[in-house]
Short mmCIF file of C-alpha atoms in Angstrom, two decimals:
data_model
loop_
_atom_site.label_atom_id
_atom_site.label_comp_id
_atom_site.label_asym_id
_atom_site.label_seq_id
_atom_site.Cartn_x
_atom_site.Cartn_y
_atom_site.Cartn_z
CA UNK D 18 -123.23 226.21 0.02
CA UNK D 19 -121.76 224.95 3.20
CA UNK D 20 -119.91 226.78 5.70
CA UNK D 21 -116.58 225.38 6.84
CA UNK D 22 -116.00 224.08 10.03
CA UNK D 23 -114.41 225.84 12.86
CA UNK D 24 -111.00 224.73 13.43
CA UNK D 25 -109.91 222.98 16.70
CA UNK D 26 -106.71 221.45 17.65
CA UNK D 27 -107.24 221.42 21.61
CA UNK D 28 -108.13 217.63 21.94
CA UNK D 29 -104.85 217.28 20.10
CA UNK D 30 -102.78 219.88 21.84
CA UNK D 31 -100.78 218.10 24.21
CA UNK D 32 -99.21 215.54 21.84
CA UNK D 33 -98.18 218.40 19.58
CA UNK D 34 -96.66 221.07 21.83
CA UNK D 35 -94.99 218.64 24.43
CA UNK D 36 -92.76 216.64 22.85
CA UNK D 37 -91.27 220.10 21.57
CA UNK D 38 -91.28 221.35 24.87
CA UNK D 39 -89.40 218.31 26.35
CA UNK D 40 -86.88 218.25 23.30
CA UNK D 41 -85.96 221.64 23.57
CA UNK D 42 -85.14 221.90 27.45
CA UNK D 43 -83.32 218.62 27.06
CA UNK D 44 -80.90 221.26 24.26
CA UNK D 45 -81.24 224.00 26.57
CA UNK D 46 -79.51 222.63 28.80
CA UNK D 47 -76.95 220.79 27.12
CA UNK D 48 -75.93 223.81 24.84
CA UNK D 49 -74.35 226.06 27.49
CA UNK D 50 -72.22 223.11 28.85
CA UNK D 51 -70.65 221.56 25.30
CA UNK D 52 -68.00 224.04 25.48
CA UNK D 53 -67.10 223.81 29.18
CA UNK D 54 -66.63 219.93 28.37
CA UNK D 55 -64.50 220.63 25.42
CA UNK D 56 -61.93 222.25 27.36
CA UNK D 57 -62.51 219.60 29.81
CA UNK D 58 -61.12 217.04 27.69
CA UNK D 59 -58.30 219.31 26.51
CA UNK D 60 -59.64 221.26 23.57
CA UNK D 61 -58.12 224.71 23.19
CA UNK D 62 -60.70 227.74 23.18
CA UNK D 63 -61.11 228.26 19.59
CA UNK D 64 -61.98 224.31 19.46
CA UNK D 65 -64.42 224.23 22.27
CA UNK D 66 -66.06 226.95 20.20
CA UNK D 67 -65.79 225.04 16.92
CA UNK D 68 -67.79 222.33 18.78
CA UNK D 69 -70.15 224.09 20.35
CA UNK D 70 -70.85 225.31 16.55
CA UNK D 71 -71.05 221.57 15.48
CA UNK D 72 -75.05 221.33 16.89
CA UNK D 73 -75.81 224.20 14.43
CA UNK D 74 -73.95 222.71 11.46
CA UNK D 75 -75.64 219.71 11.90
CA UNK D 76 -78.91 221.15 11.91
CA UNK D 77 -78.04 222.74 8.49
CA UNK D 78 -77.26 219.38 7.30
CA UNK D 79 -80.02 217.95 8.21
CA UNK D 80 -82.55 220.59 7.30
CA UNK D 81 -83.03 219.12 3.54
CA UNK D 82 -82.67 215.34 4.24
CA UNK D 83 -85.16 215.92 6.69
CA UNK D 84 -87.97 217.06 4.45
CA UNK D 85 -87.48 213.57 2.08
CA UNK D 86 -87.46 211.91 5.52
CA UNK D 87 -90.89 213.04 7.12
CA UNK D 88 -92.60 212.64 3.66
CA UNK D 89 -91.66 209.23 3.67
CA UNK D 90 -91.89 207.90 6.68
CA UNK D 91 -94.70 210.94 8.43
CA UNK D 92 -93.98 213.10 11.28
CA UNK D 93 -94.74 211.07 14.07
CA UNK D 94 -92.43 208.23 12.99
CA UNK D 95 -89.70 210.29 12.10
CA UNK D 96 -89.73 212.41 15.56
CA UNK D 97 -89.60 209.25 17.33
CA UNK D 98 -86.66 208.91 14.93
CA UNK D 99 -84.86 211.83 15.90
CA UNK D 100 -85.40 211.69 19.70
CA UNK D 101 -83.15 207.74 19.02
CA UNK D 102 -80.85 209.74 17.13
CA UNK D 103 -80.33 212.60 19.81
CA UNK D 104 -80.21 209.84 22.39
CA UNK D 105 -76.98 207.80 19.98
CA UNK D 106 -75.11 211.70 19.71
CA UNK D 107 -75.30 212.08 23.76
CA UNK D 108 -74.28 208.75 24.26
CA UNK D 109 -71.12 209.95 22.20
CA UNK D 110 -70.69 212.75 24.85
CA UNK D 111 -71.33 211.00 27.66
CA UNK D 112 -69.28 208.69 26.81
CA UNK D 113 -66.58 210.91 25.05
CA UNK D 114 -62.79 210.59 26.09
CA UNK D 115 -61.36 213.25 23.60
CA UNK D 116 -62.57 216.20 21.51
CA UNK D 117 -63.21 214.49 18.43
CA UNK D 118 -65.83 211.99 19.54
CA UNK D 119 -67.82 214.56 21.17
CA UNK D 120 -68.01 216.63 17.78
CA UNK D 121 -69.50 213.90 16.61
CA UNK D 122 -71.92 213.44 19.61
CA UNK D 123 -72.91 216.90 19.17
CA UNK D 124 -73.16 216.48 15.38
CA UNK D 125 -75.68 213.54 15.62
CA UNK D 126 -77.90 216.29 18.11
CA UNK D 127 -78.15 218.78 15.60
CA UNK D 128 -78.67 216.44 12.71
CA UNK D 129 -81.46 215.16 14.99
CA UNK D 130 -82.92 218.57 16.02
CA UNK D 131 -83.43 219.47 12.23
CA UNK D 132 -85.28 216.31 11.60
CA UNK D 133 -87.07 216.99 14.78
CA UNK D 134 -88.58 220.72 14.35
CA UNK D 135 -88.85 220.41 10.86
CA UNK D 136 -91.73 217.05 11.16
CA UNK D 137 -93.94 219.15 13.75
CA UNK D 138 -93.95 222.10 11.04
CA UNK D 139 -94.99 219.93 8.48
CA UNK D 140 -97.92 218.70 10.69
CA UNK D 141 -99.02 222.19 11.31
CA UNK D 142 -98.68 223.43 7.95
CA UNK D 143 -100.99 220.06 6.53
CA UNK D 144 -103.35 220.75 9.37
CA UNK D 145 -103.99 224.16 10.52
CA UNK D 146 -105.97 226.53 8.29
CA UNK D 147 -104.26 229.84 7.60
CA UNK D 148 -106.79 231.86 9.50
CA UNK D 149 -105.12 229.84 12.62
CA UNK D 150 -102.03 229.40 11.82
CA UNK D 151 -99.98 231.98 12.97
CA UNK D 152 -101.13 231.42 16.35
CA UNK D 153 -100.25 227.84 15.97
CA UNK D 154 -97.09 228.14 14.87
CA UNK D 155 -96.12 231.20 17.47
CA UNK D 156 -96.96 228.61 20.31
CA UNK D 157 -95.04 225.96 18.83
CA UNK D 158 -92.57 228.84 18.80
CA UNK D 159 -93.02 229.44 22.08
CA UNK D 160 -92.50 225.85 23.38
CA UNK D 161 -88.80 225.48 21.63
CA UNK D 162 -88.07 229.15 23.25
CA UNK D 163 -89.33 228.10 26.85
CA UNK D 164 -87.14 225.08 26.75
CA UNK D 165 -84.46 227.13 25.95
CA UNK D 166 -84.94 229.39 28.71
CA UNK D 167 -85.53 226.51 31.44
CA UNK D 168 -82.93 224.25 30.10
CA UNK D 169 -79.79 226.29 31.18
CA UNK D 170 -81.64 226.73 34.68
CA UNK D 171 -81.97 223.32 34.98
CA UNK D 172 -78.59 222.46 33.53
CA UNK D 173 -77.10 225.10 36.85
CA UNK D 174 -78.79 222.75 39.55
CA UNK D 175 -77.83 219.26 37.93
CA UNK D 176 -74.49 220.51 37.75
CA UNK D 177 -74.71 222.30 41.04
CA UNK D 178 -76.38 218.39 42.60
CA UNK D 179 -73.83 216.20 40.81
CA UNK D 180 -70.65 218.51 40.68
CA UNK D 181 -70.28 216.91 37.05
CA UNK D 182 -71.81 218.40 33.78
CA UNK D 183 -71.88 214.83 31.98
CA UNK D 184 -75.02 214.53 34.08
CA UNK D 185 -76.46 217.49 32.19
CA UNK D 186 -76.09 214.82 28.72
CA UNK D 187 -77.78 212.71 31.07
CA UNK D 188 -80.93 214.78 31.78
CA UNK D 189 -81.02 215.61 27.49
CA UNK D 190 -81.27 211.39 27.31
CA UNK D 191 -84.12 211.59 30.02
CA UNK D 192 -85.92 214.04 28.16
CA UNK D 193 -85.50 212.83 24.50
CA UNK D 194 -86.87 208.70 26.21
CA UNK D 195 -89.97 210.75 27.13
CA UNK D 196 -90.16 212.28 24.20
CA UNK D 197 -90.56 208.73 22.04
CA UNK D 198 -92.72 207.68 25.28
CA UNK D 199 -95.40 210.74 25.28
CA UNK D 200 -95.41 210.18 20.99
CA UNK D 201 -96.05 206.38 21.39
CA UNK D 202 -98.88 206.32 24.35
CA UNK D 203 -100.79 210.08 23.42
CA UNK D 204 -103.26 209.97 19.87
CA UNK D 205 -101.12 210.74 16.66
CA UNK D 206 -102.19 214.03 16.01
CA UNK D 207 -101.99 213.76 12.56
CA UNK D 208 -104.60 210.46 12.45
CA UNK D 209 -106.51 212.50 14.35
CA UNK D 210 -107.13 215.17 12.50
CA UNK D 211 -107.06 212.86 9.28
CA UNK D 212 -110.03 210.86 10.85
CA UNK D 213 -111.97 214.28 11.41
CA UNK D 214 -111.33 216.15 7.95
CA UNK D 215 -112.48 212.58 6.69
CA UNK D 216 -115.68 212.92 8.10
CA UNK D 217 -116.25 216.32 7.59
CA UNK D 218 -115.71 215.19 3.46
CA UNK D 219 -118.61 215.71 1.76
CA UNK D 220 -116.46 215.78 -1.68
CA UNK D 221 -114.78 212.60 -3.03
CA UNK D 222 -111.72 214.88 -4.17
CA UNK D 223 -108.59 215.04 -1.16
CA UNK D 224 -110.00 218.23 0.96
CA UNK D 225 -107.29 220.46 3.07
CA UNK D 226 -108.46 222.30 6.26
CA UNK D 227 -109.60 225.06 4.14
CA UNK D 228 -111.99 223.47 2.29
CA UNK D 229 -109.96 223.78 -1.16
CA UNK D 230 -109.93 220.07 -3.01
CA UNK D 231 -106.48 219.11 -3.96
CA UNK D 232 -104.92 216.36 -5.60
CA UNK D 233 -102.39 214.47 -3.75
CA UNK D 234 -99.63 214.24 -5.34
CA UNK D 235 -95.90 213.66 -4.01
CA UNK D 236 -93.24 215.38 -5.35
CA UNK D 237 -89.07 214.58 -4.88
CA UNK D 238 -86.91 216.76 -3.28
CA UNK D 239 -84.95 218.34 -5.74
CA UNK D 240 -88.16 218.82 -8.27
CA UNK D 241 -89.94 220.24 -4.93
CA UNK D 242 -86.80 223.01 -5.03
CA UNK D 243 -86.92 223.55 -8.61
CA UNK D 244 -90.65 224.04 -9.17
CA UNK D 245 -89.99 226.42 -5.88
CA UNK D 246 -86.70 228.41 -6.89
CA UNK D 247 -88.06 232.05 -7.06
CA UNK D 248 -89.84 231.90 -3.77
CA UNK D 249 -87.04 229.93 -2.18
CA UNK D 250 -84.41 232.67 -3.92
CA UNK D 251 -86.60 235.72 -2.39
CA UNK D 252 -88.30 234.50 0.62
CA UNK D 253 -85.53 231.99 1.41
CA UNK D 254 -83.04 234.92 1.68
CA UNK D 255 -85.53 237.01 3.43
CA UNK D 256 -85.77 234.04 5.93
CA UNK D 257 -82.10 234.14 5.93
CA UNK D 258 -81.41 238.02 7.14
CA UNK D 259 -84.21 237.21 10.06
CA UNK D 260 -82.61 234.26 11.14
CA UNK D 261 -79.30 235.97 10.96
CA UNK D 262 -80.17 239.08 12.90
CA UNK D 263 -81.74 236.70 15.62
CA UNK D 264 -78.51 234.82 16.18
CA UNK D 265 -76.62 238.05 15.69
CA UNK D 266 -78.15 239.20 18.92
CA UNK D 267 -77.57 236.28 20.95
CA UNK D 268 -74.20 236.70 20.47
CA UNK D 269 -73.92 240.65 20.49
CA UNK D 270 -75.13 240.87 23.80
CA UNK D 271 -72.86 239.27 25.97
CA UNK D 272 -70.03 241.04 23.73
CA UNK D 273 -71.23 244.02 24.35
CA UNK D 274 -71.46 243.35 27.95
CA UNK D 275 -67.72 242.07 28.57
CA UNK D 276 -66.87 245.45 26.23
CA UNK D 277 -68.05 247.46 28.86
CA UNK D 278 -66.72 245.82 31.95
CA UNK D 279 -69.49 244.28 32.93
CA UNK D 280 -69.59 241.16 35.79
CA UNK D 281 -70.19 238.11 33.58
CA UNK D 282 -73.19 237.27 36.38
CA UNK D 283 -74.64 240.69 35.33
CA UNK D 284 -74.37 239.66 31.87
CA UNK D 285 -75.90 236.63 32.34
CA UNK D 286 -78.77 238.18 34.43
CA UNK D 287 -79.10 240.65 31.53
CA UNK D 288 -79.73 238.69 29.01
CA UNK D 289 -81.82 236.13 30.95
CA UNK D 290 -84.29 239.07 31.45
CA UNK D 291 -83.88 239.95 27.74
CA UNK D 292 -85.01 236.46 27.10
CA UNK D 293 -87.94 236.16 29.56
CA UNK D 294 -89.57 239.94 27.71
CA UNK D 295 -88.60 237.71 24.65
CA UNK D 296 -90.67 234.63 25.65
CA UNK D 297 -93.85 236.78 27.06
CA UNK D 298 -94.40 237.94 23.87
CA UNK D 299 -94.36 234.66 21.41
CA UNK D 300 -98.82 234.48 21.43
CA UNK D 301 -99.19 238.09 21.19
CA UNK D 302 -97.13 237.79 17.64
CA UNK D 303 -99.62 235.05 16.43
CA UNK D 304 -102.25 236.97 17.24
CA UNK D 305 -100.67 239.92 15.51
CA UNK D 306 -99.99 237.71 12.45
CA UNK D 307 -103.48 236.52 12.25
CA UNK D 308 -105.60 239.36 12.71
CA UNK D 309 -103.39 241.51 10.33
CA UNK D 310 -101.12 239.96 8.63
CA UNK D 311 -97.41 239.02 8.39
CA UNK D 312 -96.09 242.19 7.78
CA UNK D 313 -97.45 243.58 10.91
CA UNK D 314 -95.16 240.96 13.02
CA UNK D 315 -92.39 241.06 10.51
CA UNK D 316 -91.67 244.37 9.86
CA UNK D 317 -91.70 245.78 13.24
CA UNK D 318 -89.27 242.85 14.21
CA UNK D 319 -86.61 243.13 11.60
CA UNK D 320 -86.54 247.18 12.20
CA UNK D 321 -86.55 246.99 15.68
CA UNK D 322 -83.71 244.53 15.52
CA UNK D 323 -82.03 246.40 12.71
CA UNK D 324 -82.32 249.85 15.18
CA UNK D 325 -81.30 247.51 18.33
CA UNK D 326 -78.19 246.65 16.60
CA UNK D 327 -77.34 250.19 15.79
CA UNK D 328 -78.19 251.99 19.11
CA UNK D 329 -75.98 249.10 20.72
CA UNK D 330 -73.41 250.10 18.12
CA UNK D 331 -73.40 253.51 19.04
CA UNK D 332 -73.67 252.39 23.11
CA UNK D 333 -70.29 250.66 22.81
CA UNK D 334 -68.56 253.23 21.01
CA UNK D 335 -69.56 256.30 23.33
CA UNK D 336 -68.35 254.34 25.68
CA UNK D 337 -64.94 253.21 23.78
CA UNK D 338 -64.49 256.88 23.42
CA UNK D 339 -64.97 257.70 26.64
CA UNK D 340 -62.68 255.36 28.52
CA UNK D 341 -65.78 254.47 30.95
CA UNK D 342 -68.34 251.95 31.80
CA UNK D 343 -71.52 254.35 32.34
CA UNK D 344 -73.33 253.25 29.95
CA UNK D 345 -74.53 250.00 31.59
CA UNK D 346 -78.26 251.65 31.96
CA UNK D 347 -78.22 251.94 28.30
CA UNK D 348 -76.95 248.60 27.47
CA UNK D 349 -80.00 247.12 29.48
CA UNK D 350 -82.78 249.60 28.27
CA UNK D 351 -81.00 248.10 24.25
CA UNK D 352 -81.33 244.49 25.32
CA UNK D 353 -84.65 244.28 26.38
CA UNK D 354 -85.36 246.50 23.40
CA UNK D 355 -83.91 244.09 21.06
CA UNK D 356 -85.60 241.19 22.93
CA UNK D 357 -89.26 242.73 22.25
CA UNK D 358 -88.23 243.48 18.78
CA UNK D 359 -87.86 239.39 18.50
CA UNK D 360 -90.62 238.27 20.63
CA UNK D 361 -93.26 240.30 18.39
CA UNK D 362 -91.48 238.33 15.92
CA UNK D 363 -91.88 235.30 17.20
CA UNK D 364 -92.90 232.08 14.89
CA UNK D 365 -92.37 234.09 11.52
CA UNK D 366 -90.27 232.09 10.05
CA UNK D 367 -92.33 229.03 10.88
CA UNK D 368 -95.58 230.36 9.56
CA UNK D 369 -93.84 231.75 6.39
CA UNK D 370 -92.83 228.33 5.20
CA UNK D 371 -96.08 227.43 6.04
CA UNK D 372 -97.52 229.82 3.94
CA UNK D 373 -95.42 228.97 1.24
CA UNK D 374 -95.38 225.56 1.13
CA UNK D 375 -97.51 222.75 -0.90
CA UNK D 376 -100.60 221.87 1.57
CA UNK D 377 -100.38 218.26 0.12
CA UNK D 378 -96.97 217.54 0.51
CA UNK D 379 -94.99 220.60 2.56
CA UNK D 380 -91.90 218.50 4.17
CA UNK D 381 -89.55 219.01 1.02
CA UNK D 382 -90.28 222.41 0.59
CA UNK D 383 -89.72 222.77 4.15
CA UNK D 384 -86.73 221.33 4.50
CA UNK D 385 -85.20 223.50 1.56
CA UNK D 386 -86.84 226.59 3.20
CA UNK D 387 -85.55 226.26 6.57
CA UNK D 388 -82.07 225.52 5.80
CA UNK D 389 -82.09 229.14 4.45
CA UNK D 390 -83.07 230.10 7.70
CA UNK D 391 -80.62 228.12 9.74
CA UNK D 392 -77.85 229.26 7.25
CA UNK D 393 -78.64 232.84 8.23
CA UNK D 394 -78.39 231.33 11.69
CA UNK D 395 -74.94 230.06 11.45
CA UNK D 396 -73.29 232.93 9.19
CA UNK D 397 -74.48 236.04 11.19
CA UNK D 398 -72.26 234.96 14.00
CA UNK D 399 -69.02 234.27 11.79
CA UNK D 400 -69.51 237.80 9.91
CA UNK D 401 -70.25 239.83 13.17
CA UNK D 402 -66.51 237.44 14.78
CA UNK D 403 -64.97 238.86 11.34
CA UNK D 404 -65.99 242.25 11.24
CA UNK D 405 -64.63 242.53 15.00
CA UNK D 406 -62.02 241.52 14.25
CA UNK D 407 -61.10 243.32 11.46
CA UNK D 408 -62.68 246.75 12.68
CA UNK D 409 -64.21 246.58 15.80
CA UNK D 410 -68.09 245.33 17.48
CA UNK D 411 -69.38 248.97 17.34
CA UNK D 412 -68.24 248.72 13.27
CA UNK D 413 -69.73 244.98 13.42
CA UNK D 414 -72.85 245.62 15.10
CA UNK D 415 -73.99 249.04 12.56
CA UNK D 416 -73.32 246.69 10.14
CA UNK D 417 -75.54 244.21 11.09
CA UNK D 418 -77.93 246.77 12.06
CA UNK D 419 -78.02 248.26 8.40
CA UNK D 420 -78.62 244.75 7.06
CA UNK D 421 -81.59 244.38 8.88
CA UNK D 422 -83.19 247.57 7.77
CA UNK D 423 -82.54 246.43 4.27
CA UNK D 424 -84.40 243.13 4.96
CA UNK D 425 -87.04 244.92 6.48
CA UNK D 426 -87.26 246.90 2.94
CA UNK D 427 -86.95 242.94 1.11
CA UNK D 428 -90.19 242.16 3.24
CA UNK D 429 -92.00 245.32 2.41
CA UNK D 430 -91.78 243.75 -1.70
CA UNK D 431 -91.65 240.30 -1.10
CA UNK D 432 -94.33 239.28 1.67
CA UNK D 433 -97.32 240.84 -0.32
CA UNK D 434 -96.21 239.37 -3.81
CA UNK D 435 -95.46 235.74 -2.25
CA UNK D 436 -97.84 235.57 0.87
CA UNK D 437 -101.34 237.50 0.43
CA UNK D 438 -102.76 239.11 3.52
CA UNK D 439 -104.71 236.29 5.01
CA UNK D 440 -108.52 237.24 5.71
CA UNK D 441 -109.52 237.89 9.40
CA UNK D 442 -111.69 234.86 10.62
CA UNK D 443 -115.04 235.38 11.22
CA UNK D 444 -116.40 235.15 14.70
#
């Protein structure tokens, strides 16, 4: 019997991880700014917010396309693809003399992003071997979340150069032309690795990383779903309640903050901290993943965000009842509470649909799976608007807070029936 070889994906590391990195400070920096430009071009409030939305939408429209589009055409192709289709949308916005046309501009970018994210997930999920890929995936992870976190930074000092935030659509067209130029001049990863497993074959069958023979065979989208329903119903919901208590927080915060009469510059500093304790952590959750299983990243995450939203709950309304702001201490000590909670979380979702989906042929499943996730994304934020609304954000975020504790519960049953505890490599 032969022993499998060791997995390695350094000579192929920088092709994979930095066209995500470049993508996602390009977004970064162009998210903060959509609205501001809205109103620039005479949008009311409530439609500068409708368009700042628009990037999310269009990532949920293009989740499922996306999957039949990188199993056509393969990843590398198609992220070239994307990066020309960001670079049409900010072209829109740059160019953009009302409202409407820079929906659309913004449309095109998260159309684009879902295409995007969703073809370097398919190469890891092809390529990496379970007993790696957690740690894969949480770096991958980690590279969209440091973009995010530079982008804004970087979007500040164009803005504070040029006196114009146009220039920050600009710098997203910069980064998205050396995105096509790093995947056109660096080795495609995926020949790569194709070349090596071929090699390695000692078998005539089709071999995956793992050593299991497997037919290949290419399914369509909507046969992909159907053969998939229960685990999409369960573990696409589950993906759902993470993704919504993420996005729940982003938006929380800074509610939470303005509640209790805080500066918005202390605001922002607060949750820029939040998000730097978040980033730290996104290797240490592969690691976790890895060595002892989903659950062990997933579980803690999903309580400590469902316990974050509830202590923040009961933050704001202490000090709602009070008629004072002294509870700014606590409101920091939640944040960066909330912000561990998600970084030991970090790449879950990713590495779920990996574990769930066909080795042979994973970008329809994938793109079916994720726009679970990304609906989570988008609806958390209208419920939590609603419930304020109609109550009041303490009332919104123990609601939220409770959800999460029942998706922890979901994982508890679902994880070890749909994903079985992956065996610790051997040194």
């Amino acid at each position: 019997m032969t022993t499998a070889p060791s997995f390695r994906l350094g000579s192929v590391a920088l092709p994979v991880y930095l066209p995500g990195l470049l993508f996602s400070i390009g977004e970064g920096a162009v998210i903060p700014v959509i609205p501001v430009d809205a109103a620039r071009l005479g949008g009311s409030l409530a439609l500068a917010g409708f368009i700042s939305a628009l990037i999310m939408v269009g990532t949920l429209i293009g989740d499922i396309p996306s999957g039949w589009i990188v199993a056509k055409v393969g990843e590398r192709t198609a992220m070239i693809g994307s990066a020309v289709a960001a670079l049409a949308g900010l072209l829109l916005c740059i160019l953009a003399t009302a409202p409407a046309v820079l929906g659309i501009g913004v449309l095109l970018i998260g159309i684009a992003t879902a295409s995007f994210a969703l073809a370097r997930q398919a190469f890891m999920t092809t390529f990496v071997p379970a007993s790696h890929r957690a740690r894969a995936l949480s770096l991958l992870g980690g590279m969209f979340r440091a973009g995010y976190f530079v982008g804004p930074f970087l979007a500040a000092l164009v803005i504070g150069l040029t006196g114009s935030t146009r220039a920050v659509f600009v710098v997203h067209a910069i980064a998205c032309v050396l995105v096509a130029i790093v995947l056109l001049v660096l080795p495609d990863p995926s020949a790569v690795l194709a070349e090596r497993r071929s090699a390695m074959r000692t078998a005539p069958a089709a071999q995956t990383t793992e050593g299991e023979s497997v037919a290949v065979h290419r399914e369509g989208l909507f046969r992909t779903i159907a053969r998939h329903r229960q685990v999409l119903a369960r573990m696409g919901f589950a993906a759902a309640l993470i993704g919504g208590l993420r996005s729940s927080r982003m938006v929380i915060l800074p509610l939470a903050g303005v509640s209790l009469g805080m500066q918005e510059s202390s605001i922002a500093l607060v949750v820029g901290v939040a998000g730097a304790v978040d980033l730290a952590l996104f290797f240490t959750s592969g690691q976790i993943m890895d060595r002892f299983g989903r659950l062990w990243s997933a579980l803690p995450s999903m309580i400590g965000l469902g316990l974050g939203h509830l202590a923040l709950a009961l933050v704001v309304w202490n000090a709602v009842a009070d008629g004072s702001s002294g509870r700014i201490l606590w409101f920091v000590a939640v944040a960066i509470g909330m912000s561990l909670a998600n970084g030991v979380g970090s790449g879950i979702l990713m590495t779920f649909g990996a574990d769930l989906a066909p080795r042979h042929d994973p970008a329809p499943f994938l793109g079916a799976y994720r726009f679970t996730g990304d609906a989570g994304n988008a609806a958390a934020p209208l419920a939590l608007s609603a419930l304020t609304a109609a109550v009041s954000l303490s009332f919104a975020s123990a609601a939220i807070g409770v959800v999460g504790l029942l998706g922890a519960g979901l994982l508890a049953r679902w994880v070890p029936r749909f994903i079985p505890r992956t065996p610790r490599p051997r040194t």
